[in-house]
């Protein structure tokens, strides 16, 4: 018992004392940010700029993307549904965000407006292998957009995110109706 | 009471308070007025309750007793009877000496009359109280008066309190029961049986004890015992025992065992009933407590063993009991199935006790029983029994015990088994080393032959007082034979051993023993291997051939290391006889295989095409490896040269000259040691000389015969090689295919990485026998006291830890490092506790203070939160979890993937979600983020980064301390380090391949880059090859087109130590880029952090102590069973949908199967489902979306389909299998086979 109270005694003033200086994790965090800022964009900047260049030079039909305002790490893209698919004529907006270790990691890609599709969930997340474990540094924004565009017409019904859409895919007319019903231009 | 008494007397006016009792009684007897009698009864009570000592001394016992009995028996009023009964009770209590008088007045018949009438419960209760008093003094008259049956019949009507009194009365009466009184009590037996199961402990104890007493008193008459048995005594006891199990071994349990033993010893019906009631399974349960609970002393243990002993008749017959024993044998013969079940239950339990290193006395008892059982089993039961219990391994163990009391029965068992089933037993005896052990015993004797006989006895019998003959006091059967002298002749076993050897294990028999299945399998595989090797060496080289070889090799390895298959000892002997040629062939192939791998690194041919090598003046054959060359030289120099350790230790001088400068005397000496530890790629592959050295010193400890030593060493050696090959299989396979890519055999980098990583076979290396041996060693009293293990253990643990099971390793760690043994419940026995107060708002600071104060102390730290009442284990466990979570929080800036420490411009939706929870989400585990000390030129930044690195290092010091302390206190951390980080903790160097484990995307790209680098090198070396740019393309694009800057991916503030800072990566600087990124990621970029971690850890205990573990085991040690779930977790968190409901049979199958999966299988299951081997934070419930099982619709036969998963949404698609067994097979197949493919195939 005596030992206990002794410990308590020694401890509590100590605990109180440390409360005054700012806790160290926060301090650590604050110090990193200025170091990281400005500098990091440079290493990925060239890559993203060249991708933008390539995208604009190729002029692929039905796809486009451009950085959002001042932030080169966030892009907005558009995909137009391919002819002779249920998505014909639909325009879908996508957001692409690039990690700092791009191109070693895939960008995060999402639909911005609702898209009724077996491999797209209600929040716009896409289940596509090259955006996950099959990613390679050799892919770029252009290949990603083309892949998503072709995914629209050729869904992978084996692993659906939207099971309702997967079930309906067999009936293309009905499917088209739902697509049109749910479609909202961004 | 005294008041009412006064009123009574005042009213009646006849009895004066001043009268003495005699006068009152006299008055009352003349005056039949009922009121008078009542007044008199009150007066008696008053005197007894409040009377002075003097009054009591001269108490008129006889008249009062007569009066009371009369009042009781007379057909008086209720009140009269009640008061009379109370009066007698008071009388008996106040004046115990009066009980005899009370009895002689006919109290018992009177009471019995009352009880029989059973008009008023109150009276009956008083009667019971009286009877209890009487039974204490004069049990026999109670019993003979017939009170027992009456009371027992009424007992259910009484309240619990009175029931206790009644039971105690019954207990006392029965205590003096003899066979003649049987008719008085048998009718009470069924009720007693039900009382023995009463929930009130006192009543149940009493009833059990009464039954035991009954059985004891009737033990002379088997007819009476049969009668008891028919009335359910035996089945009740069995029920009690199975109900009591789990509550520890208490008095009642021991009594029940005693009862069964006594009854069975004298009644055949009881024996038979016991067998029919499957008593074996109950005894087995109790027996299995022994290995885990050292507090079950041998007295308790023998209570269990005695029961077995009476059921199985003894083999040596004493004349007087012959008849009974004969009948007993008949039961066993008549009911072979019952006995088989019994023997099966008991034998496997006995084997477990015997190998667990229980006390010698217990072991002695077990061996004796084992002998009896084996004696009575028929030869057609034996194979099943032996399969079930692995008796032969146990025997081999026993035969090494240097105690004749154990040896003699063990040898007898061997003898019996060999007589009954020579073929089957011989095989397993050879495999498990029984034959060897017998040989050794014979040898031991001859070794002692020269010395005095006394010496031998001393060695073997241990000490004189170690005689256990009387321990199993078969107290009922052959009590006559208990004498002071030891019945076992000390050297008797030698004769026995000799006889057994001569009869069954003659040399020619042994050598002709058909190879057991295992050995046959190994032999066959080795032949296959040999053929394959021949093909291989004849020059046909292809990767399919190679793969074939590896698969055969894998099979051989599995056979070699399969659990329980055989001891290395025997394996070696087998090889010795016939297979040495095949072995050496395999061995040679092995050497070649390894050399070949080494060769890729050494690149004698590729990198130095212009040199010629000489050794001892002879030119070396360039088509062979360096190792082969040296070996060849040695062999030609001296026929019959054996590769011994000296080969590896010696320095072989190899000289070389440049080809084009043959004329010049520019010969320099190149000293190449055959120490091949490090190679150009930095893969610390195999360190042969070290292996050999450690094997050799280990063998010295094992004191084997010299001719065996060579072979044993080979086996250890080969095991080590197998293990290393297994460990580095991915590296080896990848470097092979990388080489193919370099020379253009493989076109694309994508194909390159489609290599199959071997499955996790670490577990298969564990050798059960060695683990057993180590465990036994650790139970040695001296070792437990000092924590010092014999040197062979230390050497075994440092060089061959993979042979030892995880559980044994933990015990070893605690014993050697903390000098504390791990007792039954797995906590170290640290006696002193320290209490520390933690501030909940600032966990890390508190942790730091706590570590500073107690880190190195041997105290168990217990915690308390400031301002909270809780103390003890709960808060302490929570503290470690809180600390773990602090370390996992975003913003600490010490881990990879912690993006908040940057001003990250693109935090995606998913990572934002994980930011809410505050913990770093990582599927591959935490790994330190790189941090460079050399800051960029700007001075301001230099300062901040220096400061920052100090902060980081402090964190790692603390982390090291926490991890160390958690291990010491056996706490569990909830912090998912990556495999690679564990490797670092174990002091291993990481390389490019390890990046895959914590950052698969980066790792994969780097490996592909490295392959391109190798191809470029190859092309550069061969000028004639085309330098078409397309062959250097990375997935069809040029390296330059990837637009990668010369900076560390994801960490632009890290300064790569290169002059190319502003350049873009291209094919020419790719090599430098790859090596710098690898260096920054797993070497110099994290070196400081790791040093800090180690520094912190070492303050608690030396980090080296952990090196007996491998990465996976270390993870289990630190984080516990990462994949823990129980049935309620499963019920709650697994959802069924799309064709299943939670009631579907398949749903129930699945949950059952998930529960039954072992640790590794669970990990594989989770990996199969989610891609990560870990459950998310929050366990099964942490899945988002929840873990869902859906029906997979199959076109073909359902039972042939496999389950599949959608890792995106945690969906398991399960075909509707027809049975649980099929489902289990399919799931296991899917999770183990699916895992083999590397994730990016």
Coordinates of N, CA, C and O in Angstrom, one line a residue, chain B residues 746-857:
Chain B
X746 N 13.1 -14.8 -72.0 CA 11.8 -14.3 -71.6 C 11.6 -12.9 -72.2 O 12.6 -12.1 -72.1
X747 N 10.5 -12.6 -72.9 CA 10.5 -11.4 -73.6 C 10.0 -10.2 -72.7 O 10.7 -9.2 -72.7
X748 N 9.0 -10.4 -72.0 CA 8.4 -9.2 -71.4 C 8.6 -9.2 -69.9 O 8.7 -10.3 -69.2
X749 N 8.7 -8.1 -69.3 CA 8.8 -8.0 -67.9 C 7.6 -8.5 -67.2 O 7.7 -9.0 -66.0
X750 N 6.5 -8.4 -67.8 CA 5.2 -8.9 -67.1 C 5.4 -10.4 -66.8 O 5.0 -10.8 -65.8
X751 N 5.9 -11.1 -67.8 CA 6.0 -12.6 -67.7 C 7.0 -12.9 -66.6 O 6.9 -13.9 -65.9
X752 N 7.9 -12.0 -66.5 CA 9.0 -12.2 -65.5 C 8.6 -12.5 -64.1 O 9.1 -13.4 -63.4
X753 N 7.6 -11.7 -63.7 CA 7.2 -11.8 -62.3 C 6.2 -12.8 -62.0 O 5.7 -13.0 -60.9
X754 N 5.8 -13.6 -63.1 CA 4.9 -14.7 -62.8 C 5.6 -15.9 -62.2 O 5.5 -17.0 -62.7
X755 N 6.3 -15.7 -61.2 CA 6.9 -16.8 -60.5 C 6.0 -17.2 -59.3 O 5.4 -16.4 -58.7
X756 N 6.1 -18.5 -59.0 CA 5.3 -19.0 -58.0 C 6.1 -19.0 -56.7 O 7.2 -19.6 -56.6
X757 N 5.7 -18.3 -55.7 CA 6.4 -18.4 -54.4 C 5.9 -19.6 -53.7 O 4.8 -20.0 -53.8
X758 N 6.8 -20.2 -53.0 CA 6.5 -21.5 -52.3 C 5.6 -21.1 -51.2 O 5.5 -20.0 -50.6
X759 N 4.8 -22.1 -50.8 CA 3.9 -21.9 -49.7 C 4.6 -21.9 -48.4 O 5.8 -22.3 -48.3
X760 N 3.9 -21.5 -47.4 CA 4.6 -21.4 -46.1 C 4.7 -22.8 -45.5 O 3.8 -23.3 -44.9
X761 N 5.9 -23.3 -45.5 CA 6.1 -24.7 -45.0 C 6.9 -24.7 -43.7 O 7.2 -25.8 -43.2
X762 N 7.1 -23.5 -43.2 CA 7.9 -23.5 -41.9 C 7.5 -24.5 -40.9 O 8.3 -25.2 -40.3
X763 N 6.2 -24.7 -40.8 CA 5.7 -25.5 -39.8 C 6.1 -27.0 -40.0 O 6.3 -27.7 -39.0
X764 N 6.3 -27.3 -41.2 CA 6.6 -28.7 -41.5 C 8.0 -29.1 -41.1 O 8.4 -30.2 -41.1
X765 N 8.8 -28.1 -40.8 CA 10.2 -28.3 -40.4 C 10.2 -28.8 -38.9 O 11.2 -29.3 -38.5
X766 N 9.2 -28.4 -38.2 CA 9.2 -28.7 -36.8 C 9.4 -30.2 -36.5 O 8.6 -31.0 -37.0
X767 N 10.3 -30.5 -35.7 CA 10.5 -31.9 -35.4 C 10.0 -32.1 -34.0 O 10.5 -31.6 -33.0
X768 N 8.9 -33.0 -33.9 CA 8.2 -33.1 -32.7 C 9.1 -33.8 -31.6 O 9.1 -33.4 -30.4
X769 N 10.0 -34.6 -32.0 CA 10.8 -35.3 -31.1 C 11.8 -34.4 -30.4 O 12.0 -34.4 -29.2
X770 N 12.4 -33.6 -31.3 CA 13.4 -32.6 -30.7 C 12.7 -31.7 -29.8 O 13.2 -31.3 -28.7
X771 N 11.5 -31.2 -30.2 CA 10.8 -30.3 -29.3 C 10.4 -30.9 -28.0 O 10.6 -30.3 -26.9
X772 N 10.0 -32.2 -28.1 CA 9.7 -32.9 -26.8 C 10.9 -33.0 -25.9 O 10.9 -32.7 -24.7
X773 N 12.0 -33.3 -26.5 CA 13.3 -33.4 -25.8 C 13.6 -32.1 -25.1 O 14.0 -32.1 -23.9
X774 N 13.5 -31.1 -25.8 CA 13.8 -29.8 -25.3 C 12.8 -29.4 -24.1 O 13.2 -28.9 -23.1
X775 N 11.6 -29.8 -24.3 CA 10.6 -29.5 -23.3 C 10.9 -30.2 -22.0 O 10.8 -29.7 -20.9
X776 N 11.3 -31.5 -22.2 CA 11.7 -32.3 -21.0 C 12.9 -31.6 -20.3 O 12.9 -31.5 -19.1
X777 N 13.8 -31.2 -21.1 CA 15.0 -30.6 -20.5 C 14.6 -29.4 -19.7 O 15.2 -29.1 -18.7
X778 N 13.6 -28.6 -20.2 CA 13.3 -27.4 -19.6 C 12.5 -27.7 -18.3 O 12.4 -26.8 -17.5
X779 N 12.0 -28.9 -18.2 CA 11.3 -29.2 -16.9 C 12.2 -29.7 -15.8 O 11.8 -29.9 -14.7
X780 N 13.5 -29.9 -16.2 CA 14.4 -30.3 -15.2 C 14.5 -29.2 -14.1 O 14.5 -28.0 -14.3
X781 N 14.5 -29.7 -12.9 CA 14.5 -28.8 -11.7 C 15.6 -27.8 -11.7 O 15.4 -26.6 -11.5
X782 N 16.8 -28.3 -12.0 CA 18.0 -27.5 -12.0 C 17.9 -26.4 -13.0 O 18.1 -25.2 -12.7
X783 N 17.4 -26.8 -14.2 CA 17.3 -25.8 -15.3 C 16.2 -24.7 -14.9 O 16.4 -23.6 -15.1
X784 N 15.2 -25.2 -14.3 CA 14.1 -24.2 -13.9 C 14.6 -23.2 -12.9 O 14.2 -22.1 -12.9
X785 N 15.4 -23.7 -12.0 CA 15.9 -22.8 -11.0 C 16.9 -21.8 -11.5 O 16.8 -20.6 -11.2
X786 N 17.8 -22.3 -12.4 CA 18.9 -21.4 -12.8 C 18.6 -20.7 -14.1 O 19.2 -19.7 -14.4
X787 N 17.7 -21.3 -14.9 CA 17.5 -20.8 -16.2 C 18.6 -21.1 -17.2 O 18.7 -20.5 -18.2
X788 N 19.5 -22.0 -16.8 CA 20.7 -22.3 -17.6 C 20.4 -23.6 -18.3 O 20.2 -24.6 -17.6
X789 N 20.5 -23.6 -19.6 CA 20.2 -24.8 -20.3 C 21.5 -25.5 -20.7 O 22.6 -24.8 -20.8
X790 N 21.5 -26.8 -20.9 CA 22.8 -27.4 -21.3 C 23.2 -26.9 -22.7 O 22.3 -26.4 -23.4
X791 N 24.4 -27.0 -23.0 CA 24.9 -26.3 -24.2 C 24.3 -26.8 -25.4 O 24.2 -26.1 -26.4
X792 N 23.9 -28.1 -25.5 CA 23.4 -28.6 -26.7 C 22.1 -27.8 -27.1 O 21.8 -27.6 -28.2
X793 N 21.3 -27.5 -26.0 CA 20.1 -26.7 -26.3 C 20.4 -25.4 -26.9 O 19.8 -25.0 -27.9
X794 N 21.4 -24.7 -26.3 CA 21.7 -23.4 -26.8 C 22.1 -23.5 -28.3 O 21.7 -22.7 -29.1
X795 N 22.9 -24.5 -28.5 CA 23.4 -24.6 -29.9 C 22.3 -24.9 -30.9 O 22.2 -24.4 -32.0
X796 N 21.5 -25.8 -30.4 CA 20.3 -26.2 -31.2 C 19.5 -25.0 -31.5 O 19.1 -24.8 -32.7
X797 N 19.3 -24.2 -30.5 CA 18.4 -23.0 -30.7 C 19.0 -22.0 -31.6 O 18.3 -21.3 -32.3
X798 N 20.3 -21.8 -31.5 CA 20.9 -20.8 -32.3 C 21.1 -21.2 -33.8 O 20.9 -20.4 -34.7
X799 N 21.4 -22.5 -34.0 CA 21.6 -22.9 -35.4 C 20.4 -23.5 -36.0 O 20.2 -23.4 -37.2
X800 N 19.6 -24.2 -35.3 CA 18.5 -24.9 -36.0 C 17.1 -24.6 -35.3 O 16.4 -25.5 -35.0
X801 N 16.8 -23.3 -35.1 CA 15.6 -23.0 -34.4 C 14.4 -23.5 -35.2 O 13.3 -23.7 -34.6
X802 N 14.5 -23.7 -36.5 CA 13.3 -24.1 -37.2 C 12.8 -25.5 -36.9 O 11.7 -25.9 -37.4
X803 N 13.7 -26.3 -36.2 CA 13.2 -27.6 -35.9 C 12.3 -27.7 -34.7 O 11.7 -28.7 -34.3
X804 N 12.3 -26.5 -34.0 CA 11.6 -26.5 -32.7 C 10.2 -25.8 -32.8 O 10.1 -24.9 -33.6
X805 N 9.2 -26.3 -32.1 CA 7.9 -25.8 -32.2 C 7.8 -24.4 -31.5 O 8.6 -24.1 -30.6
X806 N 6.9 -23.6 -32.0 CA 6.7 -22.2 -31.5 C 6.5 -22.2 -30.0 O 7.1 -21.4 -29.3
X807 N 5.7 -23.2 -29.5 CA 5.3 -23.2 -28.1 C 6.6 -23.4 -27.3 O 6.8 -22.8 -26.2
X808 N 7.4 -24.4 -27.7 CA 8.6 -24.7 -27.0 C 9.6 -23.5 -27.0 O 10.3 -23.2 -26.0
X809 N 9.6 -22.8 -28.1 CA 10.5 -21.7 -28.2 C 10.1 -20.6 -27.2 O 11.0 -20.0 -26.6
X810 N 8.8 -20.4 -27.1 CA 8.4 -19.4 -26.1 C 8.9 -19.8 -24.7 O 9.4 -18.9 -24.0
X811 N 8.7 -21.0 -24.4 CA 9.1 -21.5 -23.0 C 10.6 -21.3 -22.9 O 11.1 -20.8 -21.9
X812 N 11.3 -21.6 -24.0 CA 12.8 -21.4 -23.9 C 13.2 -20.0 -23.7 O 14.0 -19.7 -22.9
X813 N 12.5 -19.1 -24.4 CA 12.8 -17.7 -24.3 C 12.6 -17.2 -22.9 O 13.4 -16.5 -22.3
X814 N 11.5 -17.6 -22.3 CA 11.2 -17.1 -20.9 C 12.1 -17.7 -19.9 O 12.6 -17.1 -19.0
X815 N 12.5 -19.0 -20.2 CA 13.4 -19.7 -19.2 C 14.8 -19.1 -19.3 O 15.4 -18.8 -18.2
X816 N 15.3 -18.9 -20.5 CA 16.7 -18.5 -20.6 C 16.8 -17.0 -20.4 O 17.8 -16.5 -19.9
X817 N 15.9 -16.2 -20.9 CA 16.1 -14.8 -20.9 C 15.5 -14.1 -19.6 O 16.1 -13.2 -19.1
X818 N 14.4 -14.6 -19.2 CA 13.8 -13.9 -18.0 C 13.9 -14.8 -16.8 O 13.4 -14.5 -15.7
X819 N 14.5 -16.0 -17.0 CA 14.7 -16.9 -15.8 C 13.4 -17.2 -15.1 O 13.4 -17.4 -13.9
X820 N 12.4 -17.2 -15.9 CA 11.1 -17.6 -15.3 C 10.5 -18.6 -16.1 O 10.4 -18.6 -17.3
X821 N 9.9 -19.6 -15.5 CA 9.2 -20.7 -16.2 C 7.8 -20.2 -16.5 O 7.3 -19.4 -15.8
X822 N 7.3 -20.7 -17.5 CA 5.9 -20.4 -17.9 C 5.0 -21.5 -17.3 O 5.1 -22.6 -17.6
X823 N 4.2 -21.1 -16.4 CA 3.3 -22.1 -15.8 C 2.1 -22.3 -16.6 O 1.9 -21.8 -17.7
X824 N 1.2 -23.1 -16.0 CA 0.0 -23.6 -16.8 C -0.7 -22.5 -17.5 O -1.0 -22.7 -18.7
X825 N -1.0 -21.4 -16.9 CA -1.8 -20.5 -17.6 C -1.0 -19.5 -18.5 O -1.6 -18.5 -18.9
X826 N 0.2 -19.8 -18.6 CA 1.0 -19.0 -19.6 C 1.5 -17.7 -19.1 O 2.0 -16.9 -19.9
X827 N 1.4 -17.4 -17.9 CA 2.0 -16.1 -17.4 C 3.3 -16.4 -16.7 O 3.5 -17.4 -16.0
X828 N 4.3 -15.6 -16.9 CA 5.5 -15.8 -16.2 C 5.3 -15.6 -14.7 O 4.5 -14.7 -14.3
X829 N 6.0 -16.3 -13.9 CA 5.8 -16.2 -12.5 C 6.7 -15.1 -11.9 O 7.8 -15.3 -11.4
X830 N 6.3 -13.9 -12.1 CA 7.0 -12.8 -11.5 C 6.3 -12.4 -10.3 O 5.1 -12.0 -10.3
X831 N 6.9 -12.5 -9.2 CA 6.1 -12.3 -7.9 C 5.7 -10.9 -7.6 O 4.6 -10.6 -7.1
X832 N 6.6 -9.9 -8.0 CA 6.3 -8.6 -7.5 C 5.6 -7.7 -8.6 O 5.9 -7.8 -9.8
X833 N 4.7 -7.0 -8.1 CA 4.0 -6.1 -9.1 C 4.3 -4.6 -8.8 O 4.6 -4.3 -7.6
X834 N 4.3 -3.8 -9.8 CA 4.5 -2.4 -9.6 C 3.3 -1.7 -10.1 O 2.7 -2.1 -11.2
X835 N 2.9 -0.7 -9.5 CA 1.7 0.0 -9.9 C 2.1 1.4 -10.4 O 2.9 2.1 -9.8
X836 N 1.6 1.7 -11.6 CA 2.0 2.9 -12.3 C 0.8 3.7 -12.7 O -0.2 3.1 -13.2
X837 N 0.8 5.0 -12.5 CA -0.4 5.7 -12.9 C -0.2 6.4 -14.2 O 0.8 7.0 -14.5
X838 N -1.2 6.2 -15.1 CA -1.1 6.7 -16.5 C -2.1 7.8 -16.7 O -3.2 7.8 -16.2
X839 N -1.6 8.8 -17.5 CA -2.5 9.9 -17.8 C -3.2 9.6 -19.2 O -2.5 9.5 -20.2
X840 N -4.5 9.4 -19.2 CA -5.1 8.9 -20.4 C -5.0 9.8 -21.5 O -5.1 9.4 -22.7
X841 N -4.9 11.1 -21.2 CA -4.9 12.1 -22.3 C -3.5 12.1 -23.0 O -3.4 12.7 -24.1
X842 N -2.6 11.6 -22.4 CA -1.3 11.6 -23.0 C -0.5 10.3 -22.9 O 0.4 10.2 -22.1
X843 N -1.0 9.4 -23.6 CA -0.6 8.0 -23.4 C 0.9 7.8 -23.7 O 1.7 7.2 -22.9
X844 N 1.4 8.4 -24.8 CA 2.8 8.2 -25.1 C 3.8 8.8 -24.1 O 4.8 8.2 -23.8
X845 N 3.4 9.9 -23.6 CA 4.3 10.5 -22.6 C 4.3 9.6 -21.3 O 5.4 9.4 -20.7
X846 N 3.1 9.2 -20.9 CA 3.1 8.3 -19.8 C 3.9 7.0 -20.1 O 4.6 6.5 -19.2
X847 N 3.8 6.5 -21.3 CA 4.5 5.3 -21.6 C 6.0 5.5 -21.5 O 6.8 4.7 -21.0
X848 N 6.4 6.7 -22.0 CA 7.8 7.1 -21.9 C 8.3 7.1 -20.5 O 9.4 6.5 -20.1
X849 N 7.5 7.7 -19.6 CA 7.9 7.7 -18.2 C 7.9 6.4 -17.6 O 8.8 6.0 -16.8
X850 N 6.9 5.6 -17.9 CA 6.9 4.2 -17.4 C 8.1 3.4 -17.8 O 8.7 2.7 -16.9
X851 N 8.5 3.5 -19.0 CA 9.6 2.8 -19.5 C 10.9 3.2 -18.8 O 11.7 2.4 -18.5
X852 N 11.0 4.5 -18.7 CA 12.2 5.1 -18.0 C 12.3 4.5 -16.6 O 13.4 4.2 -16.1
X853 N 11.2 4.3 -16.0 CA 11.2 3.9 -14.6 C 11.4 2.4 -14.4 O 12.2 1.9 -13.6
X854 N 10.7 1.6 -15.2 CA 10.6 0.2 -14.9 C 11.1 -0.8 -16.0 O 11.1 -2.0 -15.8
X855 N 11.6 -0.2 -17.1 CA 11.9 -1.0 -18.2 C 12.7 -2.3 -17.9 O 12.3 -3.4 -18.2
X856 N 13.8 -2.1 -17.2 CA 14.7 -3.2 -17.0 C 14.3 -4.1 -15.8 O 14.9 -5.1 -15.5
X857 N 13.3 -3.6 -15.0 CA 13.1 -4.3 -13.8 C 12.3 -5.6 -14.0 O 11.6 -5.7 -15.0

